[in-house]
């Protein structure tokens, strides 16, 4: 798996994958939440030099959470990148443009409908089988 740090380069690699596998293969994209693990100090000396506020309480490091994106053609080419949440909207819009360009050609066009219309037979409202109670009710109505 090749990690690509540059987002524009990753977009071009995705575009190349789509153009190479046109009408031949599939491409898989996975999106996962990415949260980096905090590194814990290994010794007391490192703990002493860790960042502390004036009150002696350890400051929380800002998280660089984002989205881990992987793309593969299922065979030999695999690419991945990490996009931070602050850059995710622009990255997704760029990725959407590529997907729209490459997927619109592969979608099947809807079949054209013929100009002749077929008529369905009329449905009868009378029951096929009448129960005994229905026959008795009809007989009583006829007698009145």
XYZ file of N, CA and C in Angstrom, residues 7-143:
411
model
N -2.603 15.550 -1.255
C -3.998 15.236 -1.607
C -4.254 15.355 -3.108
N -3.610 16.317 -3.760
C -3.808 16.498 -5.197
C -3.219 15.321 -5.974
N -2.106 14.814 -5.488
C -1.493 13.654 -6.131
C -2.382 12.421 -5.964
N -3.002 12.294 -4.787
C -3.913 11.179 -4.547
C -5.110 11.249 -5.499
N -5.645 12.443 -5.705
C -6.779 12.627 -6.621
C -6.373 12.224 -8.042
N -5.166 12.603 -8.467
C -4.724 12.233 -9.813
C -4.528 10.717 -9.931
N -4.054 10.071 -8.858
C -3.891 8.614 -8.875
C -5.248 7.915 -8.981
N -6.250 8.452 -8.298
C -7.600 7.887 -8.378
C -8.134 8.033 -9.800
N -7.902 9.192 -10.391
C -8.339 9.421 -11.768
C -7.644 8.461 -12.730
N -6.353 8.236 -12.526
C -5.613 7.302 -13.369
C -6.146 5.878 -13.202
N -6.477 5.490 -11.964
C -7.028 4.161 -11.735
C -8.339 3.972 -12.492
N -9.195 4.999 -12.442
C -10.472 4.899 -13.144
C -10.272 4.832 -14.654
N -9.345 5.605 -15.171
C -9.141 5.581 -16.621
C -8.493 4.271 -17.085
N -7.611 3.683 -16.262
C -6.965 2.423 -16.626
C -7.931 1.247 -16.565
N -8.841 1.250 -15.622
C -9.728 0.105 -15.426
C -11.094 0.325 -16.062
N -11.172 1.244 -16.978
C -12.444 1.545 -17.627
C -12.947 0.311 -18.372
N -14.160 -0.097 -18.115
C -14.834 -1.230 -18.756
C -14.152 -2.568 -18.498
N -13.218 -2.659 -17.578
C -12.538 -3.927 -17.327
C -12.770 -4.421 -15.902
N -12.448 -3.587 -14.936
C -12.429 -4.022 -13.546
C -13.206 -3.035 -12.672
N -13.235 -3.348 -11.399
C -13.865 -2.478 -10.419
C -12.796 -1.767 -9.602
N -13.224 -0.722 -8.930
C -12.341 0.008 -8.016
C -13.053 0.093 -6.677
N -12.311 -0.183 -5.617
C -12.868 -0.139 -4.283
C -12.288 1.055 -3.535
N -13.184 1.804 -2.891
C -12.772 2.932 -2.050
C -13.319 2.686 -0.657
N -12.462 2.867 0.335
C -12.909 2.732 1.719
C -12.592 4.017 2.459
N -13.499 4.388 3.331
C -13.345 5.575 4.164
C -13.456 5.134 5.609
N -12.443 5.459 6.410
C -12.446 5.101 7.823
C -12.090 6.323 8.656
N -12.631 6.361 9.847
C -12.277 7.440 10.770
C -10.837 7.221 11.223
N -10.082 8.310 11.223
C -8.683 8.231 11.624
C -8.478 9.092 12.860
N -8.049 8.466 13.928
C -7.695 9.166 15.156
C -6.299 8.721 15.545
N -5.318 9.630 15.515
C -3.959 9.217 15.873
C -3.866 8.884 17.356
N -3.077 7.898 17.652
C -2.872 7.514 19.046
C -1.916 8.492 19.704
N -2.199 8.804 20.969
C -1.301 9.680 21.713
C -0.088 8.868 22.143
N 1.084 9.449 21.953
C 2.296 8.760 22.359
C 2.534 9.021 23.837
N 2.717 7.940 24.577
C 2.954 8.059 26.006
C 4.465 8.129 26.243
N 4.878 8.942 27.188
C 6.311 9.001 27.501
C 6.808 7.651 28.021
N 8.028 7.294 27.655
C 8.562 5.993 28.014
C 9.272 6.002 29.370
N 9.777 7.126 29.770
C 10.498 7.154 31.036
C 10.042 8.355 31.865
N 10.496 8.388 33.122
C 10.147 9.499 34.008
C 10.747 10.809 33.513
N 11.916 10.720 32.903
C 12.579 11.915 32.381
C 11.726 12.553 31.286
N 11.151 11.742 30.409
C 10.301 12.267 29.353
C 9.002 12.828 29.933
N 8.494 12.218 31.017
C 7.295 12.739 31.654
C 7.554 14.108 32.254
N 8.747 14.318 32.789
C 9.087 15.593 33.403
C 9.118 16.707 32.366
N 9.564 16.401 31.178
C 9.677 17.404 30.138
C 8.423 17.525 29.264
N 7.372 16.789 29.592
C 6.143 16.902 28.793
C 5.488 18.245 29.080
N 4.644 18.679 28.155
C 4.022 20.000 28.274
C 3.061 20.038 29.452
N 3.238 21.056 30.293
C 2.341 21.257 31.427
C 1.929 22.715 31.453
N 0.735 22.940 31.937
C 0.275 24.319 32.073
C 0.854 24.913 33.349
N 0.559 26.168 33.604
C 1.115 26.841 34.780
C 0.580 26.237 36.074
N -0.610 25.609 36.019
C -1.175 25.014 37.228
C -0.652 23.604 37.471
N 0.200 23.090 36.591
C 0.791 21.780 36.784
C -0.022 20.657 36.157
N -1.138 20.998 35.516
C -1.973 19.981 34.867
C -1.511 19.825 33.427
N -1.424 18.595 32.998
C -0.949 18.326 31.646
C -1.959 18.843 30.617
N -1.454 19.562 29.615
C -2.312 20.071 28.552
C -2.639 18.948 27.584
N -3.848 18.989 27.088
C -4.259 17.988 26.102
C -3.780 18.426 24.731
N -3.108 17.522 24.045
C -2.619 17.818 22.705
C -3.800 17.919 21.748
N -3.755 18.830 20.782
C -4.854 18.898 19.812
C -4.844 17.667 18.923
N -6.026 17.103 18.736
C -6.134 15.907 17.894
C -6.194 16.314 16.439
N -5.547 15.555 15.644
C -5.590 15.759 14.207
C -6.420 14.628 13.619
N -7.713 14.634 13.959
C -8.596 13.594 13.479
C -8.937 13.839 12.023
N -9.198 12.777 11.344
C -9.528 12.902 9.935
C -10.130 11.631 9.399
N -9.945 11.450 8.116
C -10.521 10.321 7.405
C -9.408 9.600 6.647
N -9.292 8.309 6.859
C -8.332 7.484 6.140
C -9.034 6.963 4.900
N -8.500 7.261 3.734
C -9.124 6.877 2.469
C -8.191 5.921 1.743
N -8.735 4.781 1.366
C -7.961 3.782 0.629
C -8.646 3.505 -0.702
N -7.838 3.344 -1.742
C -8.333 3.033 -3.084
C -7.502 1.880 -3.628
N -8.184 0.898 -4.225
C -7.477 -0.219 -4.825
C -8.248 -0.722 -6.035
N -7.519 -1.317 -6.956
C -8.179 -1.947 -8.092
C -8.345 -3.444 -7.845
N -7.983 -3.898 -6.658
C -8.148 -5.294 -6.296
C -7.003 -6.186 -6.720
N -6.034 -5.637 -7.398
C -4.928 -6.469 -7.875
C -3.593 -5.936 -7.380
N -3.024 -5.003 -8.112
C -1.661 -4.593 -7.814
C -1.533 -3.153 -7.333
N -2.518 -2.313 -7.558
C -2.373 -0.902 -7.208
C -3.237 -0.568 -6.003
N -2.582 -0.061 -4.964
C -3.263 0.321 -3.731
C -2.695 1.652 -3.267
N -3.573 2.609 -3.011
C -3.154 3.929 -2.549
C -3.966 4.305 -1.324
N -3.369 5.092 -0.446
C -4.084 5.577 0.732
C -3.603 6.976 1.074
N -4.469 7.693 1.767
C -4.123 9.021 2.252
C -4.971 9.332 3.477
N -4.548 10.326 4.220
C -5.308 10.795 5.379
C -5.689 12.241 5.120
N -6.979 12.523 5.237
C -7.482 13.875 5.030
C -8.037 14.364 6.362
N -7.539 15.493 6.829
C -8.039 16.060 8.075
C -9.448 16.596 7.875
N -10.201 16.672 8.967
C -11.594 17.101 8.866
C -11.739 18.512 8.307
N -10.790 19.374 8.583
C -10.897 20.744 8.084
C -10.759 20.807 6.563
N -10.072 19.826 5.947
C -9.875 19.786 4.491
C -10.819 18.820 3.786
N -11.674 18.154 4.543
C -12.472 17.075 3.982
C -13.500 17.557 2.964
N -14.115 18.707 3.170
C -15.154 19.191 2.250
C -14.586 19.476 0.862
N -13.439 20.138 0.795
C -12.845 20.435 -0.513
C -12.342 19.153 -1.178
N -11.793 18.242 -0.379
C -11.305 16.986 -0.928
C -12.455 16.171 -1.516
N -13.580 16.109 -0.801
C -14.724 15.348 -1.284
C -15.314 15.962 -2.548
N -15.318 17.278 -2.642
C -15.842 17.900 -3.865
C -14.937 17.580 -5.061
N -13.617 17.579 -4.861
C -12.690 17.201 -5.941
C -12.872 15.731 -6.329
N -13.032 14.882 -5.336
C -13.224 13.459 -5.584
C -14.557 13.204 -6.281
N -15.582 13.954 -5.896
C -16.898 13.812 -6.525
C -16.835 14.160 -8.011
N -16.086 15.184 -8.357
C -15.958 15.565 -9.767
C -15.332 14.440 -10.592
N -14.336 13.781 -10.044
C -13.695 12.672 -10.747
C -14.658 11.494 -10.866
N -15.353 11.186 -9.793
C -16.299 10.078 -9.823
C -17.422 10.345 -10.822
N -17.904 11.565 -10.849
C -18.981 11.916 -11.777
C -18.515 11.766 -13.225
N -17.300 12.178 -13.516
C -16.782 12.075 -14.880
C -16.606 10.626 -15.318
N -16.082 9.798 -14.430
C -15.768 8.427 -14.814
C -16.950 7.476 -14.680
N -17.869 7.756 -13.767
C -18.981 6.840 -13.574
C -20.141 7.117 -14.516
N -20.262 8.324 -15.027
C -21.380 8.628 -15.917
C -21.285 7.835 -17.206
N -20.092 7.531 -17.662
C -19.915 6.756 -18.888
C -20.231 5.284 -18.666
N -20.033 4.796 -17.450
C -20.237 3.372 -17.206
C -21.675 3.030 -16.836
N -22.491 4.020 -16.492
C -23.873 3.738 -16.143
C -24.676 3.393 -17.394
N -25.595 2.460 -17.244
C -26.424 2.068 -18.374
C -27.474 3.144 -18.622
N -27.707 3.433 -19.871
C -28.731 4.395 -20.230
C -30.091 3.709 -20.125
N -31.136 4.428 -19.680
C -32.452 3.806 -19.568
C -32.994 3.438 -20.949
N -33.685 2.320 -21.002
C -34.233 1.839 -22.266
C -35.361 2.758 -22.713
N -35.449 3.007 -24.004
C -36.509 3.865 -24.514
C -37.798 3.068 -24.569
N -38.903 3.713 -24.235
C -40.196 3.035 -24.239
C -40.797 3.120 -25.629
N -41.519 2.093 -26.003
C -42.139 2.088 -27.329
C -43.363 2.998 -27.320
N -43.769 3.457 -28.481
C -44.896 4.388 -28.582
C -46.228 3.674 -28.505
N -46.277 2.377 -28.780
C -47.537 1.650 -28.685
C -47.790 1.285 -27.236
N -49.038 1.446 -26.835
C -49.392 1.118 -25.462
C -50.269 -0.115 -25.483
N -50.077 -0.931 -24.529
C -50.896 -2.131 -24.418
C -52.000 -1.859 -23.421
N -53.198 -2.322 -23.739
C -54.328 -2.125 -22.832
C -54.502 -3.383 -22.007
N -54.767 -3.177 -20.752
C -54.982 -4.295 -19.851
C -56.457 -4.667 -19.886
N -56.779 -5.931 -19.717
C -58.195 -6.317 -19.697
C -58.885 -5.719 -18.477
N -60.150 -5.399 -18.659
C -60.928 -4.812 -17.567
C -61.128 -5.840 -16.470
N -61.090 -5.376 -15.255
C -61.238 -6.268 -14.116
C -62.711 -6.275 -13.713
N -63.244 -7.428 -13.595
C -64.643 -7.592 -13.210
C -64.793 -7.346 -11.722
N -65.863 -6.668 -11.335
C -66.082 -6.382 -9.918
C -66.963 -7.425 -9.262
N -67.537 -8.316 -10.030
C -68.382 -9.357 -9.446
C -67.499 -10.480 -8.939
N -67.835 -11.014 -7.787
C -67.026 -12.107 -7.256
C -67.181 -13.364 -8.098
N -66.134 -14.127 -8.171
C -66.155 -15.352 -8.959
C -66.992 -16.415 -8.243
N -66.774 -16.579 -6.966
C -67.509 -17.566 -6.182
C -68.309 -16.831 -5.130
N -69.599 -17.109 -5.095
C -70.444 -16.483 -4.076
C -70.655 -17.466 -2.943
N -70.580 -16.957 -1.741
C -70.829 -17.824 -0.593
C -72.340 -18.003 -0.406
N -72.727 -18.917 0.454
C -74.145 -19.194 0.691
C -74.846 -17.995 1.292
N -74.135 -17.275 2.167
C -74.772 -16.104 2.792
C -75.024 -15.019 1.759
N -74.124 -14.848 0.779
C -74.321 -13.863 -0.274
C -75.544 -14.226 -1.119
N -75.710 -15.496 -1.409
C -76.864 -15.933 -2.195
C -78.166 -15.679 -1.443
N -78.174 -15.923 -0.125
C -79.370 -15.698 0.682
C -79.718 -14.222 0.729
N -78.694 -13.346 0.845
C -78.929 -11.911 0.894
C -79.525 -11.420 -0.419
N -79.035 -11.932 -1.532
C -79.549 -11.537 -2.833
C -80.998 -11.988 -2.997
N -81.304 -13.173 -2.487
C -82.658 -13.706 -2.585
C -83.630 -12.848 -1.788
N -83.216 -12.408 -0.557
C -84.065 -11.581 0.278
C -84.316 -10.218 -0.382
N -83.286 -9.639 -1.003
C -83.438 -8.353 -1.692
C -84.404 -8.473 -2.875
N -84.321 -9.606 -3.566
C -85.194 -9.815 -4.707
C -86.644 -9.984 -4.266
N -86.910 -10.592 -3.087
C -88.259 -10.792 -2.564
C -88.890 -9.496 -2.110
